[in-house]
Short mmCIF file of C-alpha atoms in Angstrom, two decimals:
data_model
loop_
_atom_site.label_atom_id
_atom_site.label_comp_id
_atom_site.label_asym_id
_atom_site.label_seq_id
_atom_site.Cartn_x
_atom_site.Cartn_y
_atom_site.Cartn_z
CA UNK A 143 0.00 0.00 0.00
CA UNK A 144 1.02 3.46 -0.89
CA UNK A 145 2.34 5.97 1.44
CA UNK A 146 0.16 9.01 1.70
CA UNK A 147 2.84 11.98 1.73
CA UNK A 148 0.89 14.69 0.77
CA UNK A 149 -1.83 16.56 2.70
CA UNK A 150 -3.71 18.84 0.59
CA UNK A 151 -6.74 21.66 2.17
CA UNK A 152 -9.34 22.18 0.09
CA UNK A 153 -11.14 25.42 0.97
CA UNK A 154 -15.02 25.49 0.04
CA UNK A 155 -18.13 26.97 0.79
CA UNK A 156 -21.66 24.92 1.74
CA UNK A 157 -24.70 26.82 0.46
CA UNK A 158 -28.38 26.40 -1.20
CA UNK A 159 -30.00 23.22 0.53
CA UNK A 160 -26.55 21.32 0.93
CA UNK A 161 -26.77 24.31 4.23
CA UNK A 162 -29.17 21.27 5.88
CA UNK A 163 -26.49 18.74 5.38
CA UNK A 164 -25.73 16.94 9.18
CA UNK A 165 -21.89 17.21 9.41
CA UNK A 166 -21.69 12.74 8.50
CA UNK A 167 -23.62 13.17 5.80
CA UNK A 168 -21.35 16.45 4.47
CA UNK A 169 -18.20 14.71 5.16
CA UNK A 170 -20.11 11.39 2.86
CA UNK A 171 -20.41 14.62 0.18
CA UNK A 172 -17.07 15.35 -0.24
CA UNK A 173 -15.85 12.07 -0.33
CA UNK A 174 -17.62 11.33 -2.96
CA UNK A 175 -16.32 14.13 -5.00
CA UNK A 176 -13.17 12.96 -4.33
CA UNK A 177 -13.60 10.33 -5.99
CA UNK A 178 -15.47 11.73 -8.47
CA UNK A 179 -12.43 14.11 -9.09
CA UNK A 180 -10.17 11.40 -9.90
CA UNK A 181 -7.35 12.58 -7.34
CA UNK A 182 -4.75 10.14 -6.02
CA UNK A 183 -6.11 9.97 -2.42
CA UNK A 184 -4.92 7.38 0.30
CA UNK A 185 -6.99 5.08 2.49
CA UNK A 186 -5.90 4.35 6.07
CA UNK A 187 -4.27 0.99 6.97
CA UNK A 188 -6.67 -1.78 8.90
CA UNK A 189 -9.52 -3.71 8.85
CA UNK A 190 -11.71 -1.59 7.59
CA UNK A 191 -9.91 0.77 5.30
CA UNK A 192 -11.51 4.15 4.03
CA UNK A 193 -10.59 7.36 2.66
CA UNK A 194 -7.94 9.01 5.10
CA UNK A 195 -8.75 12.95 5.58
CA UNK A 196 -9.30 15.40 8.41
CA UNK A 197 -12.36 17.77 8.28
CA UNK A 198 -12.84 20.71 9.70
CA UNK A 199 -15.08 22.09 12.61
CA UNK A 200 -18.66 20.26 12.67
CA UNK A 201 -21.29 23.16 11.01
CA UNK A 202 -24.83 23.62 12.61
CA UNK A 203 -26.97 22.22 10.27
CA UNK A 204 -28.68 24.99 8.29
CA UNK A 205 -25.93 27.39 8.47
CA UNK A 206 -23.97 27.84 5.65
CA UNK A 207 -20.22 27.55 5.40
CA UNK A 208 -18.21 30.38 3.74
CA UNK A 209 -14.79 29.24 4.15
CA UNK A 210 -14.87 25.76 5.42
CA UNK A 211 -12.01 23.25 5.38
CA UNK A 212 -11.54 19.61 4.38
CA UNK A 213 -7.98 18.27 4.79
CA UNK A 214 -7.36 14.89 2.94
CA UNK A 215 -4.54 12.81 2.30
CA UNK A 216 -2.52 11.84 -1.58
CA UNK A 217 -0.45 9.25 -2.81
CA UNK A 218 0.80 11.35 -5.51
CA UNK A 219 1.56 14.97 -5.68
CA UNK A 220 -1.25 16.84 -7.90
CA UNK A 221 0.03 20.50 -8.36
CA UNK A 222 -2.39 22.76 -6.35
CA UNK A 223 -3.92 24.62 -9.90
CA UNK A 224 -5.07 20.61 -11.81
CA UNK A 225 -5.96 19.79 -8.11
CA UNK A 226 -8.91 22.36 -8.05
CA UNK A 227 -9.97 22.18 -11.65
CA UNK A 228 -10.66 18.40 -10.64
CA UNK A 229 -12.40 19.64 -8.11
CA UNK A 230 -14.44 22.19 -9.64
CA UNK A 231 -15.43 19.87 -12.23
CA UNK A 232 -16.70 16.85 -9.45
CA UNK A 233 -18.24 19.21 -7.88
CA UNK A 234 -22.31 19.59 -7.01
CA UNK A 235 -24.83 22.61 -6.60
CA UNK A 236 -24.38 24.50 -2.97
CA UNK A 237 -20.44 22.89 -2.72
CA UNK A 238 -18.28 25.50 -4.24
CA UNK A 239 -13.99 24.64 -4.42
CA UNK A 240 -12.84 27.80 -3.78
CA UNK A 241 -9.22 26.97 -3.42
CA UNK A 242 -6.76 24.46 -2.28
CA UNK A 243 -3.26 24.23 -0.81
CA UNK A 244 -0.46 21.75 0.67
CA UNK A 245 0.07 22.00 3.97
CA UNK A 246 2.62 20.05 6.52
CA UNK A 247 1.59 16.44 6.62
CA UNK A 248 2.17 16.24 10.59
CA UNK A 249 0.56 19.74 11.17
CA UNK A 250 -2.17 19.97 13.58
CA UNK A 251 -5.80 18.87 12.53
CA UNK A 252 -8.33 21.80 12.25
CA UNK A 253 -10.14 20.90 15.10
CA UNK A 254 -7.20 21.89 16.96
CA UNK A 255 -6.10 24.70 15.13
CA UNK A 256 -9.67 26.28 13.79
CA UNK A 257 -11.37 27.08 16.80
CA UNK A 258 -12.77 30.55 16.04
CA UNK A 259 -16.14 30.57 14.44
CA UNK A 260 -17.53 33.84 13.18
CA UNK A 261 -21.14 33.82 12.91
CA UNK A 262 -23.56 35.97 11.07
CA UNK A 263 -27.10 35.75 11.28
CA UNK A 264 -30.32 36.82 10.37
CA UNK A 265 -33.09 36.99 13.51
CA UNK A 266 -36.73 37.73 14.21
CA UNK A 267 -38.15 38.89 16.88
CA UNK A 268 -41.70 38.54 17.61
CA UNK A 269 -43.47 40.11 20.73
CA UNK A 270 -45.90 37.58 22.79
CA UNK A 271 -48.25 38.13 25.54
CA UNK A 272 -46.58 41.20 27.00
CA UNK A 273 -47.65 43.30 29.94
CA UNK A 274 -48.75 46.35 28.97
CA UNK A 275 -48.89 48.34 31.78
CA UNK A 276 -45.61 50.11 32.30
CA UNK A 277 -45.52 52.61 29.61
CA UNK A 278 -49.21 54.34 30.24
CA UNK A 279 -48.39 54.53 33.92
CA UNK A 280 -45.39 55.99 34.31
CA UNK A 281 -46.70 58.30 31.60
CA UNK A 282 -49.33 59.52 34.01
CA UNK A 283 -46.76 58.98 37.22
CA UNK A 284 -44.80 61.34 35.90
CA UNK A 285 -47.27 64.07 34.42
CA UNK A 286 -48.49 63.82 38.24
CA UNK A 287 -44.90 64.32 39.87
CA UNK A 288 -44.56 67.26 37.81
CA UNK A 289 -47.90 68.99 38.71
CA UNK A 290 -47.53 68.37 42.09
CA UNK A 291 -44.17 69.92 42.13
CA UNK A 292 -45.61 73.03 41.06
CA UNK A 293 -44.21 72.82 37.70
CA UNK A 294 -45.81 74.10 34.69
CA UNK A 295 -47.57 72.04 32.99
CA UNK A 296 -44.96 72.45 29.54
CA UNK A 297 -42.80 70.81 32.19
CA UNK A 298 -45.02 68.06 33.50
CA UNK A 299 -45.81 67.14 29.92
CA UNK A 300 -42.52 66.83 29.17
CA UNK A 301 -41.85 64.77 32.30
CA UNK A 302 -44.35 62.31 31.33
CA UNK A 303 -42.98 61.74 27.46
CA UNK A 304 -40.08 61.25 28.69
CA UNK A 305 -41.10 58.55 30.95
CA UNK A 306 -43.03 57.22 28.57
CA UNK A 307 -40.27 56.43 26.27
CA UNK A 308 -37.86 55.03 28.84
CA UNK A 309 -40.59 52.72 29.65
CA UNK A 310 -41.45 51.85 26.15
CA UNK A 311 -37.48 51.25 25.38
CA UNK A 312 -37.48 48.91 28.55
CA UNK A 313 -40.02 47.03 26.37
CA UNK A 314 -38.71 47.01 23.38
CA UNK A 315 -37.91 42.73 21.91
CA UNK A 316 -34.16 44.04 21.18
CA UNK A 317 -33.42 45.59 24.78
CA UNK A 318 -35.06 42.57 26.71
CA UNK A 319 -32.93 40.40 24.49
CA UNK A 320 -29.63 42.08 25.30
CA UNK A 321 -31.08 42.33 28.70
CA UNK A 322 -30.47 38.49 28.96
CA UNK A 323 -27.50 38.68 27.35
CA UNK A 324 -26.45 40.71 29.55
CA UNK A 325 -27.56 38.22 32.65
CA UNK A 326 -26.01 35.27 30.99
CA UNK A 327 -22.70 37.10 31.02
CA UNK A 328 -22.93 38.34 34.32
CA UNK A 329 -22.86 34.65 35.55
CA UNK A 330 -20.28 33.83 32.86
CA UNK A 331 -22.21 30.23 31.80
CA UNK A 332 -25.15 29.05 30.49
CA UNK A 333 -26.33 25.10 31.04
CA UNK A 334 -28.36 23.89 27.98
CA UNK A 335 -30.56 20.54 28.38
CA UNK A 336 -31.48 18.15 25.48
CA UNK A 337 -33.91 15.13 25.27
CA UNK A 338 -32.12 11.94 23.77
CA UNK A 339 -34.34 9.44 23.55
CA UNK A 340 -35.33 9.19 26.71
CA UNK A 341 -32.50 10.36 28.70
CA UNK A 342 -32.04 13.99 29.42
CA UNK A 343 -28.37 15.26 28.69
CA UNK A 344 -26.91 18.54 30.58
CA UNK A 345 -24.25 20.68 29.04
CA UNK A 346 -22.70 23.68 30.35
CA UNK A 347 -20.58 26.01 28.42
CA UNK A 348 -18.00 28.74 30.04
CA UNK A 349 -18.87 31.84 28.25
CA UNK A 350 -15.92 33.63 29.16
CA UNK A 351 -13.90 31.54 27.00
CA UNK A 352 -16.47 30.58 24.49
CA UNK A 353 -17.67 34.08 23.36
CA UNK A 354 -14.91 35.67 21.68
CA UNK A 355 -16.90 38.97 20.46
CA UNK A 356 -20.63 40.07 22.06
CA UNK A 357 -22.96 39.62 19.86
CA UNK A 358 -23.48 43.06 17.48
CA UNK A 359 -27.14 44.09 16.35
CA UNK A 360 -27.94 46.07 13.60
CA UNK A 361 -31.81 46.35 12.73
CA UNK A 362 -32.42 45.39 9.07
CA UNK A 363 -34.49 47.85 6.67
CA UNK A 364 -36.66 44.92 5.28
CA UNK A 365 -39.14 44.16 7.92
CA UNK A 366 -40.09 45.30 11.94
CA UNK A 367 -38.04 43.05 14.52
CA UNK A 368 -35.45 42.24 12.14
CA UNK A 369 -31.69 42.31 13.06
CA UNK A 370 -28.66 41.31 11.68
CA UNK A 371 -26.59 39.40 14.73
CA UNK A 372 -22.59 39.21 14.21
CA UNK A 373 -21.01 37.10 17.15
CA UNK A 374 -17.81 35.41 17.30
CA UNK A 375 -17.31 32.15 19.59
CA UNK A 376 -14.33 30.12 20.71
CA UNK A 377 -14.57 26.28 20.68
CA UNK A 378 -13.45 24.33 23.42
CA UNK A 379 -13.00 20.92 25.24
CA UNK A 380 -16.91 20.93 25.70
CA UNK A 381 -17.45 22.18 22.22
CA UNK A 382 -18.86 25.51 20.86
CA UNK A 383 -22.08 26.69 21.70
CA UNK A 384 -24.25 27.44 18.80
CA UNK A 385 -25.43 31.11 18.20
CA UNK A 386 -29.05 30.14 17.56
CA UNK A 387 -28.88 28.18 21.03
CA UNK A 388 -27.68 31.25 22.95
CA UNK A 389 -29.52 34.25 21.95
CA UNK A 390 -32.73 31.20 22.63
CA UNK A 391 -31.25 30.93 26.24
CA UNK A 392 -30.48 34.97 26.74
CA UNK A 393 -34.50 35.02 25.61
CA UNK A 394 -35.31 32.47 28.47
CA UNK A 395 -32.93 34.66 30.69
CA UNK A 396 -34.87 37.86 30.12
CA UNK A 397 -37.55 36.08 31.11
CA UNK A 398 -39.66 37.72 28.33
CA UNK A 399 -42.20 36.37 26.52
CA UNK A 400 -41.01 37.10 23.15
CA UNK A 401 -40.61 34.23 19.92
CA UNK A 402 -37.15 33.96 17.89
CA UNK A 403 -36.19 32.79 14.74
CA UNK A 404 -33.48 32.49 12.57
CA UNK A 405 -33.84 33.41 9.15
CA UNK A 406 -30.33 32.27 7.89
CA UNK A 407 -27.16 31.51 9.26
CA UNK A 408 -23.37 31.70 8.08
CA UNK A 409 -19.98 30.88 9.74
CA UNK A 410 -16.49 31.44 9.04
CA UNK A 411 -14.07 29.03 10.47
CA UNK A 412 -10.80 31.01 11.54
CA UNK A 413 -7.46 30.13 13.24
CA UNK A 414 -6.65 32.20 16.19
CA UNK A 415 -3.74 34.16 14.28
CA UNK A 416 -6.36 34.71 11.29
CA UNK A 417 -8.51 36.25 14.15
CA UNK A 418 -5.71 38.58 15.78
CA UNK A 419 -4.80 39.21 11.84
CA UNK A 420 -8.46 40.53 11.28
CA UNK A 421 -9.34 42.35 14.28
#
């Protein structure tokens, strides 16, 4: 059996509907091209031998991948520019080759190395049964404070509005949600819970390593209660927590009764130099 000398990283990005790929059935994906691509790839020694390669970071399944990598091992030495024509032509709908490139055969894996993820996403926020009390009365708590002070009325109104929107802010889907953030980083973890079967499995995550980068909001122009989320996370021993799971638990934290959903989600996989390089 040949001796696999040659480690080439292919680059590529996971789009369209191949976004709802589980990472198994991904990795099955680019096998197959691979194969398809006619490259010179090893297999691993044993019983039960199989393609030998190295992928990257598991991505949450709907969240598209804009610079993923897939490491996997040659027989033969393919120069990098054939390499991703072979590629390119293999390749499916949603899994774009965007570039490849030899790298030290006894280097790190990129689980080890790529443990930044920078997420963008696309969120919205929906206001449920909300008490509605707060705004009207401090409206009227504060015209009251202002009369009985002996101030004019100009001044009481003014009092009052400005209550009023103070109140409303305190209200608002966006502020309870950073609100919980806010909580959740105070006590540094959160502790998610998940139903296998029927065992219940506990997981906490330190977010004082884990979140790189608070999450940034930016409202979008398209529709009300839409925001653009950038966050960036660390993964760890215990994994990486995914974005969509912690702005769920900051809503649970705020204890707000307010509905969230993600509209689309992207990641960038990063080594911690390419994060010190881009910040």
């Amino acid at each position: 059996m040949a001796e696999a000398t040659f480690r080439l990283r292919m680059c590529y990005a996971k789009t369209g509907r191949l976004a709802y790929l589980s990472h198994l059935e991904l990795v099955r994906a680019l096998e197959r091209l691979i194969r398809r691509s006619g490259l010179p790839f090893a297999v691993t020694q044993g019983f039960s031998a199989h393609m030998r390669h190295a992928p990257g970071p598991a991505l949450p399944v709907g969240t598209r991948g804009l610079g993923e990598l897939f490491d996997v091992w040659l027989t033969e030495y393919v120069k990098a520019e054939p390499a991703l024509h072979a590629l390119r032509r293999a390749t499916v709908p949603g899994l774009e080759i965007r570039e490849v490139t030899y790298v030290d055969p006894k280097a790190k894996g990129l689980a080890a190395t790529h443990v930044i993820e920078d997420y963008s996403l696309e969120i919205q926020l929906g206001r449920g049964a909300m008490a509605e009390a707060s705004a009207p009365e401090a409206v009227g708590a504060a015209a009251e404070a202002g009369a009985g002070a002996g101030a004019g009325v100009g001044a009481a109104a003014e009092a009052g509005a400005a209550a009023g929107v103070a109140a409303g802010a305190a209200t608002e889907p966006l502020f309870l949600l950073k609100q919980g953030l806010a909580r959740l980083l105070e006590t540094g973890e959160v502790t998610i819970e998940r139903k296998k079967g029927r065992r219940e499995q506990r997981k906490t995550y330190d977010l004082r390593a884990g979140l790189v980068a608070a999450p940034c909001f930016c409202a979008s122009e398209e529709a009300e209660g839409r925001y653009q989320v950038a966050m960036t996370l660390r993964s760890g021993p215990q994994g990486s927590i995914r974005p969509d799971v912690l702005l769920r638990a900051a809503l649970a934290a705020s204890d707000a009764p307010l509905d969230l959903a993600i509209r689309s989600s992207t990641r960038l996989a990063l080594a911690e130099e390419e994060l010190a390089a881009k910040s």
